[in-house]
Amino acid sequence: GAVVSQHPSWVICKSGTSVKIECRSLDFQATTMFWYRQFPKQSLMLMATSNEGSKATYEQGVEKDKFLINHASLTLSTLTVTSAHPEDSSFYICSAPQTGGPSFYEQYFGPGTRLTVT
Amino acid sequence: GENVEQHPSTLSVQEGDSAVIKCTYSDSASNYFPWYKQELGKRPQLIIDIRSNVGEKKDQRIAVTLNKTAKHFSLHITETQPEDSAVYFCAASPNPGNTPLVFGKGTRLSVIA
């Protein structure tokens, strides 16, 4: 099946600093990627839809100036958490549908990035 | 937009018994309904999915049923084993090729040996 990677798998940063998370589709092209956030013992909540070559679409309540998304190529989307605060500590997961692939309906998830802000 | 409700939030069963998790959705345009298993600290793992043109799908001990009229779908796990213990999420989407999945709140399944 298709593979999506994320880097880093975990990161600890100090309050006020910025952190960049990468999401890569390794063996397929993804014109669209989705970023989710998952707090402990909760479900996955969509943060934004990342579109290659255009601006991301953010969900209501997600600050676009705080969570910067760049989808610069057909295999890479990045999420930058700017001026991170402890309440941003969470599990961030990306997913990508395989555009034009044999399994049209399946979305492939990255392994997630555990962010801890101290 | 789509809203997915999932019940129960926790479920404990004896090993060998069956487990059933139910979800309802609100958007009649949704046509893809996957189920995911998530272990602590890991990514959601697709275990089975169903499309709106199918009423039931089975894969070994796992089955999913869909009632489009009532807008609900269910996951059935038979002959449960301790390794089935995890959090299970249902999801729905009208067009998963370019629209995101909307997830239920999850069910924590515990299989007691």
Short mmCIF file of C-alpha atoms in Angstrom, two decimals:
data_model
loop_
_atom_site.label_atom_id
_atom_site.label_comp_id
_atom_site.label_asym_id
_atom_site.label_seq_id
_atom_site.Cartn_x
_atom_site.Cartn_y
_atom_site.Cartn_z
CA GLY A 1 0.00 0.00 0.00
CA ALA A 2 0.87 3.67 -0.21
CA VAL A 3 3.19 5.10 2.45
CA VAL A 4 3.05 8.45 4.21
CA SER A 5 5.87 9.51 6.49
CA GLN A 6 6.14 12.27 9.08
CA HIS A 7 9.13 13.93 10.60
CA PRO A 8 9.92 14.30 13.38
CA SER A 9 8.10 11.52 15.22
CA TRP A 10 8.35 13.46 18.43
CA VAL A 11 9.59 16.89 19.44
CA ILE A 12 9.94 18.86 22.64
CA CYS A 13 10.21 22.63 22.39
CA LYS A 14 10.10 25.62 24.68
CA SER A 15 7.13 27.93 24.85
CA GLY A 16 7.37 30.72 22.29
CA THR A 17 9.45 28.81 19.76
CA SER A 18 8.33 27.43 16.39
CA VAL A 19 8.24 23.84 15.26
CA LYS A 20 8.00 22.47 11.73
CA ILE A 21 6.44 19.09 10.98
CA GLU A 22 6.87 17.43 7.59
CA CYS A 23 4.44 15.06 5.91
CA ARG A 24 5.63 13.16 2.85
CA SER A 25 3.94 10.77 0.50
CA LEU A 26 6.76 8.37 -0.32
CA ASP A 27 5.48 6.40 -3.28
CA PHE A 28 2.60 8.42 -4.68
CA GLN A 29 1.63 11.96 -5.48
CA ALA A 30 -0.81 13.80 -3.23
CA THR A 31 -2.35 17.03 -4.43
CA THR A 32 -4.30 17.14 -1.19
CA MET A 33 -3.19 16.36 2.33
CA PHE A 34 -5.08 16.71 5.59
CA TRP A 35 -3.74 17.73 8.98
CA TYR A 36 -5.41 16.41 12.12
CA ARG A 37 -4.76 17.02 15.78
CA GLN A 38 -5.49 14.49 18.48
CA PHE A 39 -5.48 15.32 22.17
CA PRO A 40 -5.14 12.49 24.72
CA LYS A 41 -8.15 10.18 24.82
CA GLN A 42 -9.90 12.18 22.14
CA SER A 43 -10.70 11.72 18.48
CA LEU A 44 -8.90 13.09 15.45
CA MET A 45 -9.98 16.63 14.72
CA LEU A 46 -9.34 18.13 11.31
CA MET A 47 -7.21 21.27 11.43
CA ALA A 48 -6.77 22.09 7.78
CA THR A 49 -6.73 20.85 4.22
CA SER A 50 -3.45 21.35 2.41
CA ASN A 51 -3.59 21.83 -1.35
CA GLU A 52 -0.54 21.67 -3.58
CA GLY A 53 0.20 25.04 -5.13
CA SER A 54 -2.53 26.95 -3.30
CA LYS A 55 -3.48 28.18 0.14
CA ALA A 56 -4.60 25.80 2.81
CA THR A 57 -8.18 25.70 4.00
CA TYR A 58 -8.50 25.93 7.77
CA GLU A 59 -11.27 24.63 9.96
CA GLN A 60 -13.24 27.00 12.11
CA GLY A 61 -11.36 27.86 15.27
CA VAL A 62 -7.91 27.01 13.90
CA GLU A 63 -5.66 30.04 13.69
CA LYS A 64 -4.10 30.16 10.25
CA ASP A 65 -1.40 32.58 11.40
CA LYS A 66 -0.36 30.19 14.14
CA PHE A 67 -0.49 26.96 12.18
CA LEU A 68 1.25 27.67 8.90
CA ILE A 69 0.79 25.09 6.16
CA ASN A 70 2.83 24.90 2.99
CA HIS A 71 2.20 22.29 0.31
CA ALA A 72 5.12 23.06 -1.95
CA SER A 73 5.21 19.86 -3.97
CA LEU A 74 3.10 16.85 -4.83
CA THR A 75 4.81 14.80 -2.11
CA LEU A 76 5.42 17.24 0.74
CA SER A 77 3.27 19.30 3.07
CA THR A 78 4.62 21.07 6.13
CA LEU A 79 2.88 22.31 9.26
CA THR A 80 4.66 24.97 11.28
CA VAL A 81 3.41 25.68 14.77
CA THR A 82 4.49 29.23 15.47
CA SER A 83 4.99 30.66 18.96
CA ALA A 84 4.05 27.33 20.47
CA HIS A 85 2.41 27.20 23.88
CA PRO A 86 1.77 24.28 26.24
CA GLU A 87 -1.84 24.02 25.04
CA ASP A 88 -0.50 23.19 21.57
CA SER A 89 0.97 19.98 22.96
CA SER A 90 -0.76 17.23 21.03
CA PHE A 91 -0.42 14.41 18.52
CA TYR A 92 -0.39 15.80 14.99
CA ILE A 93 -1.24 13.40 12.14
CA CYS A 94 -1.36 13.99 8.42
CA SER A 95 -3.19 11.94 5.83
CA ALA A 96 -3.28 11.86 2.07
CA PRO A 97 -5.61 10.26 -0.45
CA GLN A 98 -3.78 8.60 -3.26
CA THR A 99 -4.76 10.73 -6.23
CA GLY A 100 -5.72 8.52 -9.12
CA GLY A 101 -4.49 5.44 -7.29
CA PRO A 102 -6.10 2.00 -7.37
CA SER A 103 -7.66 2.48 -3.94
CA PHE A 104 -9.46 5.69 -4.67
CA TYR A 105 -11.31 5.74 -1.39
CA GLU A 106 -8.50 5.11 1.05
CA GLN A 107 -6.62 7.85 2.82
CA TYR A 108 -3.16 7.00 4.07
CA PHE A 109 -2.08 8.27 7.46
CA GLY A 110 1.36 9.31 8.57
CA PRO A 111 2.72 7.86 11.83
CA GLY A 112 2.05 11.09 13.69
CA THR A 113 4.21 13.64 15.51
CA ARG A 114 4.04 14.00 19.27
CA LEU A 115 4.60 17.67 20.16
CA THR A 116 5.32 18.65 23.74
CA VAL A 117 5.68 22.33 24.57
CA THR A 118 7.31 23.09 27.89
CA GLY B 1 -21.20 19.73 7.52
CA GLU B 2 -20.95 16.08 8.42
CA ASN B 3 -21.38 14.97 12.02
CA VAL B 4 -20.58 11.44 13.15
CA GLU B 5 -21.84 10.03 16.44
CA GLN B 6 -20.29 6.84 17.86
CA HIS B 7 -21.47 4.55 20.66
CA PRO B 8 -20.51 3.21 23.10
CA SER B 9 -17.49 5.17 24.27
CA THR B 10 -16.17 2.14 26.17
CA LEU B 11 -16.86 -1.53 25.72
CA SER B 12 -15.62 -4.52 27.68
CA VAL B 13 -16.16 -8.06 26.46
CA GLN B 14 -14.95 -11.48 27.42
CA GLU B 15 -12.51 -13.15 25.10
CA GLY B 16 -14.40 -15.08 22.46
CA ASP B 17 -17.52 -12.93 22.67
CA SER B 18 -18.66 -10.49 19.99
CA ALA B 19 -18.32 -6.73 20.06
CA VAL B 20 -20.54 -4.25 18.24
CA ILE B 21 -19.87 -0.55 17.78
CA LYS B 22 -22.42 1.73 16.17
CA CYS B 23 -22.16 5.04 14.35
CA THR B 24 -24.62 7.46 12.84
CA TYR B 25 -23.90 10.20 10.34
CA SER B 26 -25.79 13.30 9.28
CA ASP B 27 -24.77 14.10 5.70
CA SER B 28 -26.71 12.04 3.17
CA ALA B 29 -23.98 12.83 0.63
CA SER B 30 -21.45 10.71 2.54
CA ASN B 31 -20.63 7.59 0.62
CA TYR B 32 -17.52 6.16 2.24
CA PHE B 33 -17.42 4.73 5.76
CA PRO B 34 -14.11 3.39 7.08
CA TRP B 35 -13.31 1.93 10.47
CA TYR B 36 -9.94 2.44 12.12
CA LYS B 37 -8.14 0.75 14.98
CA GLN B 38 -5.70 2.91 16.91
CA GLU B 39 -3.22 1.71 19.47
CA LEU B 40 -1.67 4.12 21.93
CA GLY B 41 0.71 6.56 20.27
CA LYS B 42 0.26 5.11 16.80
CA ARG B 43 -1.48 6.09 13.62
CA PRO B 44 -5.03 4.93 12.89
CA GLN B 45 -5.02 1.65 11.02
CA LEU B 46 -7.75 0.95 8.50
CA ILE B 47 -9.41 -2.36 9.36
CA ILE B 48 -12.41 -2.34 7.07
CA ASP B 49 -14.40 0.10 4.97
CA ILE B 50 -17.67 0.15 3.11
CA ARG B 51 -19.05 2.21 0.29
CA SER B 52 -22.62 3.41 0.00
CA ASN B 53 -23.51 0.99 -2.76
CA VAL B 54 -22.90 -1.97 -0.45
CA GLY B 55 -24.96 -2.99 2.57
CA GLU B 56 -22.52 -5.35 4.26
CA LYS B 57 -18.88 -6.33 4.02
CA LYS B 58 -16.99 -9.00 5.88
CA ASP B 59 -13.31 -9.76 6.36
CA GLN B 60 -12.64 -12.79 8.54
CA ARG B 61 -13.75 -11.84 12.09
CA ILE B 62 -14.67 -8.29 11.17
CA ALA B 63 -17.83 -7.11 9.44
CA VAL B 64 -19.43 -3.77 8.74
CA THR B 65 -23.08 -3.09 7.94
CA LEU B 66 -24.53 0.07 6.44
CA ASN B 67 -28.09 1.34 6.48
CA LYS B 68 -28.19 4.40 4.24
CA THR B 69 -31.84 5.10 4.89
CA ALA B 70 -31.27 5.34 8.62
CA LYS B 71 -27.81 6.83 8.18
CA HIS B 72 -26.08 4.40 10.45
CA PHE B 73 -23.31 1.84 10.15
CA SER B 74 -21.90 -0.70 12.56
CA LEU B 75 -18.72 -2.64 13.20
CA HIS B 76 -18.98 -6.25 14.30
CA ILE B 77 -16.03 -8.16 15.70
CA THR B 78 -16.59 -11.84 16.40
CA GLU B 79 -14.50 -14.23 18.48
CA THR B 80 -12.70 -11.34 20.11
CA GLN B 81 -9.11 -11.75 21.21
CA PRO B 82 -7.00 -9.75 23.70
CA GLU B 83 -5.09 -8.20 20.81
CA ASP B 84 -8.34 -6.64 19.59
CA SER B 85 -8.13 -4.30 22.60
CA ALA B 86 -7.66 -0.78 21.25
CA VAL B 87 -9.58 2.37 20.38
CA TYR B 88 -11.82 2.09 17.34
CA PHE B 89 -12.97 5.05 15.27
CA CYS B 90 -15.65 5.22 12.62
CA ALA B 91 -15.52 7.92 9.97
CA ALA B 92 -17.48 9.22 7.03
CA SER B 93 -16.78 11.28 3.93
CA PRO B 94 -18.72 12.32 0.82
CA ASN B 95 -15.63 12.26 -1.35
CA PRO B 96 -12.51 10.86 0.32
CA GLY B 97 -10.46 11.56 -2.76
CA ASN B 98 -10.38 15.24 -1.91
CA THR B 99 -12.44 15.84 1.22
CA PRO B 100 -11.39 14.93 4.74
CA LEU B 101 -12.78 12.20 6.91
CA VAL B 102 -15.03 13.16 9.80
CA PHE B 103 -14.38 10.88 12.76
CA GLY B 104 -16.56 9.63 15.55
CA LYS B 105 -15.33 10.13 19.11
CA GLY B 106 -14.01 6.61 19.39
CA THR B 107 -14.74 3.44 21.34
CA ARG B 108 -12.24 1.98 23.76
CA LEU B 109 -12.58 -1.79 23.47
CA SER B 110 -11.18 -4.02 26.18
CA VAL B 111 -11.13 -7.77 25.62
CA ILE B 112 -10.78 -9.60 28.91
CA ALA B 113 -8.94 -12.90 28.80
#
